[in-house]
Short mmCIF file of N, CA and C in Angstrom, two decimals:
data_model
loop_
_atom_site.label_atom_id
_atom_site.label_comp_id
_atom_site.label_asym_id
_atom_site.label_seq_id
_atom_site.Cartn_x
_atom_site.Cartn_y
_atom_site.Cartn_z
N GLN A 225 89.95 115.36 174.12
CA GLN A 225 88.89 114.75 173.34
C GLN A 225 89.50 113.88 172.21
N LEU A 226 90.57 114.39 171.60
CA LEU A 226 91.22 113.65 170.51
C LEU A 226 91.78 112.33 171.02
N TYR A 227 92.44 112.36 172.17
CA TYR A 227 92.97 111.13 172.75
C TYR A 227 91.86 110.16 173.11
N ARG A 228 90.78 110.68 173.61
CA ARG A 228 89.65 109.84 174.00
C ARG A 228 89.08 109.12 172.76
N GLU A 229 88.94 109.87 171.65
CA GLU A 229 88.43 109.26 170.42
C GLU A 229 89.42 108.25 169.84
N ALA A 230 90.71 108.55 169.95
CA ALA A 230 91.72 107.61 169.45
C ALA A 230 91.72 106.34 170.29
N ARG A 231 91.60 106.47 171.61
CA ARG A 231 91.53 105.27 172.47
C ARG A 231 90.28 104.45 172.14
N GLU A 232 89.18 105.13 171.89
CA GLU A 232 87.95 104.44 171.54
C GLU A 232 88.11 103.70 170.21
N CYS A 233 88.78 104.33 169.26
CA CYS A 233 89.03 103.70 167.96
C CYS A 233 89.90 102.46 168.12
N LEU A 234 90.94 102.55 168.93
CA LEU A 234 91.80 101.38 169.17
C LEU A 234 91.01 100.25 169.84
N THR A 235 90.16 100.61 170.78
CA THR A 235 89.34 99.60 171.46
C THR A 235 88.40 98.92 170.48
N LEU A 236 87.78 99.70 169.60
CA LEU A 236 86.88 99.12 168.60
C LEU A 236 87.64 98.22 167.62
N LEU A 237 88.84 98.63 167.24
CA LEU A 237 89.65 97.78 166.36
C LEU A 237 90.00 96.47 167.06
N SER A 238 90.31 96.55 168.33
CA SER A 238 90.63 95.36 169.10
C SER A 238 89.43 94.42 169.18
N GLN A 239 88.26 94.99 169.41
CA GLN A 239 87.05 94.17 169.47
C GLN A 239 86.75 93.54 168.12
N ARG A 240 86.94 94.29 167.04
CA ARG A 240 86.67 93.76 165.70
C ARG A 240 87.65 92.65 165.33
N LEU A 241 88.91 92.81 165.70
CA LEU A 241 89.92 91.79 165.40
C LEU A 241 89.67 90.53 166.20
N GLY A 242 89.31 90.69 167.45
CA GLY A 242 89.05 89.54 168.32
C GLY A 242 90.26 88.64 168.40
N SER A 243 90.06 87.35 168.16
CA SER A 243 91.17 86.40 168.22
C SER A 243 91.63 85.98 166.83
N GLN A 244 91.15 86.68 165.80
CA GLN A 244 91.55 86.36 164.43
C GLN A 244 92.99 86.82 164.18
N LYS A 245 93.59 86.21 163.16
CA LYS A 245 94.95 86.60 162.79
C LYS A 245 94.92 87.92 162.02
N PHE A 246 93.95 88.06 161.12
CA PHE A 246 93.76 89.29 160.34
C PHE A 246 92.29 89.70 160.45
N PHE A 247 91.96 90.89 160.00
CA PHE A 247 90.61 91.40 160.16
C PHE A 247 89.57 90.60 159.38
N PHE A 248 89.96 90.03 158.24
CA PHE A 248 89.00 89.26 157.45
C PHE A 248 89.42 87.81 157.30
N GLY A 249 89.91 87.21 158.37
CA GLY A 249 90.24 85.79 158.33
C GLY A 249 91.72 85.51 158.42
N ASP A 250 92.15 84.49 157.65
CA ASP A 250 93.53 84.03 157.74
C ASP A 250 94.48 84.68 156.76
N SER A 251 93.98 85.52 155.88
CA SER A 251 94.88 86.18 154.94
C SER A 251 94.67 87.69 155.02
N PRO A 252 95.75 88.46 154.84
CA PRO A 252 95.63 89.91 154.99
C PRO A 252 94.87 90.54 153.83
N ALA A 253 94.19 91.63 154.13
CA ALA A 253 93.46 92.42 153.13
C ALA A 253 94.00 93.84 153.18
N SER A 254 93.47 94.70 152.33
CA SER A 254 93.96 96.08 152.30
C SER A 254 93.67 96.80 153.62
N LEU A 255 92.60 96.41 154.31
CA LEU A 255 92.32 97.01 155.61
C LEU A 255 93.45 96.67 156.60
N ASP A 256 93.97 95.46 156.52
CA ASP A 256 95.08 95.08 157.40
C ASP A 256 96.30 95.95 157.14
N ALA A 257 96.58 96.23 155.88
CA ALA A 257 97.72 97.09 155.55
C ALA A 257 97.52 98.49 156.11
N LEU A 258 96.30 99.00 155.97
CA LEU A 258 96.00 100.34 156.47
C LEU A 258 96.11 100.40 158.00
N VAL A 259 95.50 99.44 158.66
CA VAL A 259 95.52 99.44 160.14
C VAL A 259 96.95 99.25 160.65
N PHE A 260 97.69 98.32 160.03
CA PHE A 260 99.06 98.09 160.46
C PHE A 260 99.91 99.34 160.27
N SER A 261 99.69 100.06 159.16
CA SER A 261 100.49 101.26 158.90
C SER A 261 100.26 102.34 159.95
N ARG A 262 99.14 102.27 160.64
CA ARG A 262 98.86 103.25 161.70
C ARG A 262 99.30 102.73 163.07
N LEU A 263 99.13 101.43 163.28
CA LEU A 263 99.42 100.87 164.60
C LEU A 263 100.90 100.65 164.86
N ALA A 264 101.62 100.16 163.87
CA ALA A 264 103.03 99.81 164.08
C ALA A 264 103.87 101.01 164.55
N PRO A 265 103.78 102.17 163.90
CA PRO A 265 104.56 103.30 164.42
C PRO A 265 104.12 103.72 165.83
N LEU A 266 102.83 103.64 166.09
CA LEU A 266 102.33 104.00 167.41
C LEU A 266 102.86 103.03 168.46
N LEU A 267 102.99 101.78 168.08
CA LEU A 267 103.46 100.76 169.01
C LEU A 267 104.98 100.81 169.20
N LYS A 268 105.73 101.07 168.12
CA LYS A 268 107.18 100.95 168.16
C LYS A 268 107.93 102.25 168.42
N ALA A 269 107.35 103.40 168.07
CA ALA A 269 108.08 104.67 168.18
C ALA A 269 108.13 105.16 169.62
N LYS A 270 109.18 105.90 169.90
CA LYS A 270 109.26 106.56 171.20
C LYS A 270 108.53 107.90 171.06
N LEU A 271 107.50 108.06 171.88
CA LEU A 271 106.65 109.24 171.78
C LEU A 271 106.78 110.11 173.02
N PRO A 272 106.66 111.43 172.87
CA PRO A 272 106.75 112.30 174.04
C PRO A 272 105.59 112.10 175.00
N ASN A 273 104.41 111.82 174.47
CA ASN A 273 103.25 111.55 175.32
C ASN A 273 102.82 110.12 175.03
N GLY A 274 102.99 109.23 175.99
CA GLY A 274 102.76 107.81 175.75
C GLY A 274 101.39 107.30 176.14
N LYS A 275 100.41 108.19 176.33
CA LYS A 275 99.08 107.74 176.76
C LYS A 275 98.46 106.78 175.75
N LEU A 276 98.47 107.17 174.50
CA LEU A 276 97.86 106.35 173.46
C LEU A 276 98.66 105.06 173.25
N GLN A 277 99.97 105.17 173.34
CA GLN A 277 100.83 103.99 173.19
C GLN A 277 100.57 103.00 174.33
N GLN A 278 100.40 103.48 175.54
CA GLN A 278 100.12 102.61 176.67
C GLN A 278 98.77 101.91 176.49
N HIS A 279 97.80 102.64 175.96
CA HIS A 279 96.49 102.02 175.73
C HIS A 279 96.61 100.92 174.68
N LEU A 280 97.38 101.19 173.61
CA LEU A 280 97.58 100.17 172.58
C LEU A 280 98.28 98.95 173.16
N LYS A 281 99.27 99.16 174.01
CA LYS A 281 99.99 98.04 174.61
C LYS A 281 99.09 97.23 175.55
N SER A 282 98.04 97.86 176.06
CA SER A 282 97.12 97.12 176.92
C SER A 282 96.17 96.22 176.11
N LEU A 283 96.06 96.48 174.81
CA LEU A 283 95.22 95.66 173.93
C LEU A 283 96.10 94.58 173.30
N GLN A 284 96.19 93.46 173.99
CA GLN A 284 97.15 92.43 173.62
C GLN A 284 96.95 91.88 172.21
N ASN A 285 95.69 91.76 171.77
CA ASN A 285 95.48 91.19 170.43
C ASN A 285 96.01 92.12 169.34
N LEU A 286 95.92 93.43 169.53
CA LEU A 286 96.48 94.36 168.55
C LEU A 286 98.00 94.34 168.57
N CYS A 287 98.58 94.18 169.74
CA CYS A 287 100.04 94.05 169.83
C CYS A 287 100.50 92.77 169.13
N ASN A 288 99.80 91.67 169.38
CA ASN A 288 100.15 90.41 168.71
C ASN A 288 99.96 90.53 167.20
N TYR A 289 98.93 91.24 166.79
CA TYR A 289 98.65 91.48 165.38
C TYR A 289 99.84 92.19 164.72
N CYS A 290 100.30 93.27 165.32
CA CYS A 290 101.45 94.01 164.79
C CYS A 290 102.71 93.15 164.78
N THR A 291 102.94 92.43 165.85
CA THR A 291 104.13 91.59 165.95
C THR A 291 104.12 90.49 164.90
N SER A 292 102.97 89.89 164.67
CA SER A 292 102.90 88.81 163.67
C SER A 292 103.12 89.35 162.26
N ILE A 293 102.59 90.51 161.96
CA ILE A 293 102.80 91.11 160.64
C ILE A 293 104.27 91.52 160.48
N LEU A 294 104.84 92.08 161.52
CA LEU A 294 106.26 92.44 161.46
C LEU A 294 107.14 91.23 161.22
N SER A 295 106.87 90.15 161.93
CA SER A 295 107.72 88.96 161.76
C SER A 295 107.45 88.25 160.44
N LEU A 296 106.22 88.35 159.93
CA LEU A 296 105.87 87.69 158.68
C LEU A 296 106.40 88.44 157.46
N TYR A 297 106.21 89.76 157.44
CA TYR A 297 106.56 90.55 156.27
C TYR A 297 107.85 91.35 156.41
N PHE A 298 108.31 91.54 157.63
CA PHE A 298 109.55 92.28 157.87
C PHE A 298 110.43 91.47 158.84
N PRO A 299 110.94 90.34 158.40
CA PRO A 299 111.64 89.44 159.32
C PRO A 299 112.93 90.03 159.89
N TRP A 300 113.53 91.02 159.27
CA TRP A 300 114.74 91.60 159.80
C TRP A 300 114.49 92.55 160.95
N ASP A 301 113.24 92.85 161.25
CA ASP A 301 112.90 93.82 162.28
C ASP A 301 112.69 93.17 163.64
N GLY A 302 113.32 92.06 163.89
CA GLY A 302 113.15 91.38 165.16
C GLY A 302 114.03 91.95 166.25
N GLY A 303 114.13 93.26 166.36
CA GLY A 303 114.94 93.87 167.40
C GLY A 303 116.33 94.24 166.92
N GLU A 304 116.73 93.73 165.80
CA GLU A 304 118.03 94.10 165.28
C GLU A 304 117.84 94.75 163.92
N SER A 305 118.78 95.54 163.51
CA SER A 305 118.62 96.24 162.25
C SER A 305 118.84 95.30 161.07
N ARG A 306 118.28 95.66 159.97
CA ARG A 306 118.40 94.87 158.76
C ARG A 306 119.85 94.85 158.31
N PRO A 307 120.38 93.68 158.01
CA PRO A 307 121.78 93.63 157.61
C PRO A 307 121.97 94.29 156.24
N LEU A 308 122.91 95.22 156.19
CA LEU A 308 123.22 95.89 154.94
C LEU A 308 124.51 95.31 154.37
N PRO A 309 124.58 95.17 153.06
CA PRO A 309 125.82 94.65 152.49
C PRO A 309 126.94 95.66 152.67
N SER A 310 128.11 95.15 152.95
CA SER A 310 129.25 96.03 153.12
C SER A 310 129.78 96.43 151.75
N PRO A 311 130.49 97.57 151.67
CA PRO A 311 131.03 97.98 150.38
C PRO A 311 131.94 96.92 149.77
N ALA A 312 132.65 96.20 150.60
CA ALA A 312 133.51 95.13 150.08
C ALA A 312 132.66 94.01 149.49
N GLY A 313 131.46 93.81 150.03
CA GLY A 313 130.59 92.74 149.55
C GLY A 313 129.82 93.10 148.30
N TRP A 314 129.86 94.39 147.90
CA TRP A 314 129.11 94.80 146.71
C TRP A 314 129.62 94.10 145.47
N GLY A 315 130.90 93.95 145.37
CA GLY A 315 131.47 93.29 144.20
C GLY A 315 131.15 91.82 144.17
N SER A 316 130.92 91.21 145.33
CA SER A 316 130.67 89.78 145.37
C SER A 316 129.25 89.43 144.98
N GLU A 317 128.35 90.43 144.88
CA GLU A 317 126.99 90.13 144.44
C GLU A 317 126.98 89.59 143.03
N GLY A 318 127.91 90.01 142.22
CA GLY A 318 127.99 89.53 140.86
C GLY A 318 128.35 88.06 140.80
N ASP A 319 128.95 87.52 141.87
CA ASP A 319 129.32 86.10 141.89
C ASP A 319 128.08 85.22 141.93
N GLU A 320 127.00 85.72 142.54
CA GLU A 320 125.78 84.93 142.59
C GLU A 320 125.21 84.71 141.20
N ASP A 321 125.21 85.75 140.38
CA ASP A 321 124.69 85.67 139.02
C ASP A 321 125.72 86.33 138.11
N PRO A 322 126.51 85.55 137.41
CA PRO A 322 127.58 86.14 136.60
C PRO A 322 127.06 86.99 135.44
N HIS A 323 125.81 86.83 135.06
CA HIS A 323 125.25 87.58 133.94
C HIS A 323 124.33 88.71 134.40
N LYS A 324 124.48 89.14 135.65
CA LYS A 324 123.58 90.14 136.22
C LYS A 324 123.65 91.45 135.45
N ARG A 325 124.84 91.96 135.17
CA ARG A 325 124.99 93.22 134.45
C ARG A 325 124.40 93.12 133.04
N ARG A 326 124.63 91.99 132.38
CA ARG A 326 124.10 91.81 131.04
C ARG A 326 122.58 91.82 131.06
N LYS A 327 122.00 91.16 132.05
CA LYS A 327 120.53 91.13 132.17
C LYS A 327 119.98 92.53 132.45
N GLN A 328 120.68 93.29 133.30
CA GLN A 328 120.23 94.64 133.60
C GLN A 328 120.29 95.52 132.35
N LEU A 329 121.39 95.44 131.62
CA LEU A 329 121.53 96.22 130.40
C LEU A 329 120.48 95.82 129.37
N LEU A 330 120.26 94.53 129.23
CA LEU A 330 119.27 94.04 128.28
C LEU A 330 117.87 94.52 128.66
N SER A 331 117.53 94.50 129.94
CA SER A 331 116.20 94.96 130.34
C SER A 331 116.03 96.46 130.11
N VAL A 332 117.09 97.24 130.31
CA VAL A 332 117.02 98.67 130.03
C VAL A 332 116.83 98.90 128.53
N LEU A 333 117.54 98.16 127.70
CA LEU A 333 117.42 98.32 126.25
C LEU A 333 116.03 97.91 125.76
N VAL A 334 115.49 96.84 126.30
CA VAL A 334 114.14 96.41 125.91
C VAL A 334 113.12 97.47 126.32
N GLY A 335 113.26 98.03 127.50
CA GLY A 335 112.35 99.08 127.94
C GLY A 335 112.46 100.32 127.06
N LEU A 336 113.68 100.69 126.71
CA LEU A 336 113.89 101.84 125.83
C LEU A 336 113.28 101.59 124.46
N ALA A 337 113.48 100.40 123.92
CA ALA A 337 112.90 100.06 122.61
C ALA A 337 111.38 100.10 122.68
N ALA A 338 110.82 99.61 123.76
CA ALA A 338 109.36 99.62 123.90
C ALA A 338 108.83 101.05 123.96
N MET A 339 109.50 101.92 124.70
CA MET A 339 109.05 103.31 124.78
C MET A 339 109.18 104.02 123.44
N LEU A 340 110.28 103.79 122.72
CA LEU A 340 110.44 104.41 121.41
C LEU A 340 109.40 103.88 120.43
N GLY A 341 109.16 102.57 120.46
CA GLY A 341 108.14 101.99 119.60
C GLY A 341 106.78 102.59 119.86
N TYR A 342 106.44 102.75 121.11
CA TYR A 342 105.15 103.37 121.46
C TYR A 342 105.09 104.80 120.97
N ALA A 343 106.19 105.54 121.14
CA ALA A 343 106.22 106.94 120.72
C ALA A 343 106.02 107.06 119.21
N PHE A 344 106.65 106.19 118.43
CA PHE A 344 106.49 106.22 116.98
C PHE A 344 105.09 105.80 116.56
N LEU A 345 104.59 104.70 117.14
CA LEU A 345 103.29 104.19 116.73
C LEU A 345 102.13 105.10 117.14
N SER A 346 102.27 105.79 118.25
CA SER A 346 101.19 106.68 118.69
C SER A 346 101.27 108.05 118.04
N GLY A 347 102.33 108.33 117.31
CA GLY A 347 102.46 109.60 116.62
C GLY A 347 103.07 110.70 117.47
N ILE A 348 103.56 110.37 118.65
CA ILE A 348 104.21 111.38 119.49
C ILE A 348 105.49 111.85 118.81
N VAL A 349 106.20 110.91 118.19
CA VAL A 349 107.45 111.20 117.50
C VAL A 349 107.30 110.74 116.06
N SER A 350 107.75 111.56 115.14
CA SER A 350 107.73 111.15 113.73
C SER A 350 109.03 111.60 113.08
N ILE A 351 109.41 110.90 112.04
CA ILE A 351 110.63 111.22 111.32
C ILE A 351 110.25 111.88 110.01
N GLN A 352 110.82 113.04 109.73
CA GLN A 352 110.59 113.72 108.46
C GLN A 352 111.93 113.92 107.78
N ARG A 353 111.95 113.70 106.48
CA ARG A 353 113.18 113.91 105.72
C ARG A 353 113.34 115.39 105.43
N GLY A 354 114.56 115.85 105.35
CA GLY A 354 114.83 117.27 105.18
C GLY A 354 114.99 117.70 103.73
N GLY A 355 114.61 116.90 102.76
CA GLY A 355 114.80 117.23 101.35
C GLY A 355 113.71 118.16 100.83
N VAL A 356 113.68 118.33 99.50
CA VAL A 356 112.70 119.18 98.84
C VAL A 356 111.36 118.47 98.85
N GLY A 357 110.31 119.19 99.21
CA GLY A 357 108.98 118.63 99.30
C GLY A 357 108.36 118.47 97.92
N PRO A 358 107.11 118.02 97.83
CA PRO A 358 106.43 117.86 96.55
C PRO A 358 106.26 119.20 95.83
N ALA A 359 106.27 119.15 94.53
CA ALA A 359 106.11 120.32 93.65
C ALA A 359 107.22 121.34 93.88
N GLY A 360 108.39 120.86 94.34
CA GLY A 360 109.55 121.74 94.46
C GLY A 360 109.48 122.72 95.59
N ARG A 361 108.58 122.54 96.51
CA ARG A 361 108.45 123.48 97.64
C ARG A 361 109.31 123.02 98.80
N GLN A 362 109.93 123.94 99.46
CA GLN A 362 110.69 123.65 100.67
C GLN A 362 109.74 123.64 101.86
N PRO A 363 109.94 122.76 102.82
CA PRO A 363 109.10 122.81 104.01
C PRO A 363 109.31 124.12 104.77
N ILE A 364 108.28 124.65 105.34
CA ILE A 364 108.35 125.91 106.07
C ILE A 364 108.90 125.63 107.46
N ALA A 365 109.89 126.38 107.85
CA ALA A 365 110.47 126.24 109.19
C ALA A 365 109.48 126.80 110.21
N LEU A 366 109.64 126.41 111.45
CA LEU A 366 108.73 126.83 112.51
C LEU A 366 108.71 128.34 112.68
N GLU A 367 109.90 128.99 112.61
CA GLU A 367 109.94 130.42 112.79
C GLU A 367 109.23 131.12 111.63
N GLU A 368 109.41 130.63 110.40
CA GLU A 368 108.76 131.23 109.24
C GLU A 368 107.24 131.08 109.34
N GLU A 369 106.80 129.92 109.87
CA GLU A 369 105.38 129.66 109.99
C GLU A 369 104.73 130.65 110.96
N GLU A 370 105.42 130.94 112.06
CA GLU A 370 104.88 131.88 113.04
C GLU A 370 104.79 133.27 112.45
N GLU A 371 105.77 133.67 111.60
CA GLU A 371 105.76 135.00 111.01
C GLU A 371 104.61 135.16 110.03
N GLU A 372 104.26 134.06 109.30
CA GLU A 372 103.19 134.14 108.31
C GLU A 372 101.83 134.30 108.96
N GLU A 373 101.65 133.80 110.18
CA GLU A 373 100.36 133.91 110.87
C GLU A 373 100.23 135.29 111.38
#
């Protein structure tokens, strides 16, 4: 029954897509992302029971839909694996942008400053001086405060 309902769902999706590139016209919507996230693994993965996969492969417009999204948004997935930089090539990335490390450090420092500024302004963090308080009283330590209660 589950396979029958899944085949029916695929058929309905195929009918709804028709000859369009995406479900709502020429540009993708969130529904396209959701449908693609379910169809692509079903289409590409090796499955122990291929009934549903065979039905999907028989719906040519859904296969073309997945293929076009894969080639548009994942161009390295054209049958070959995505090229990974070699360890020897890691050092050469800095040649593209000689100030890359400085920019990374600067962005980390700006983010840290922003978080600290927010913490101070919102009252999450405050600075108190450790000297004698007004009228000659010492501030009560946390442990002393708990004992007094």
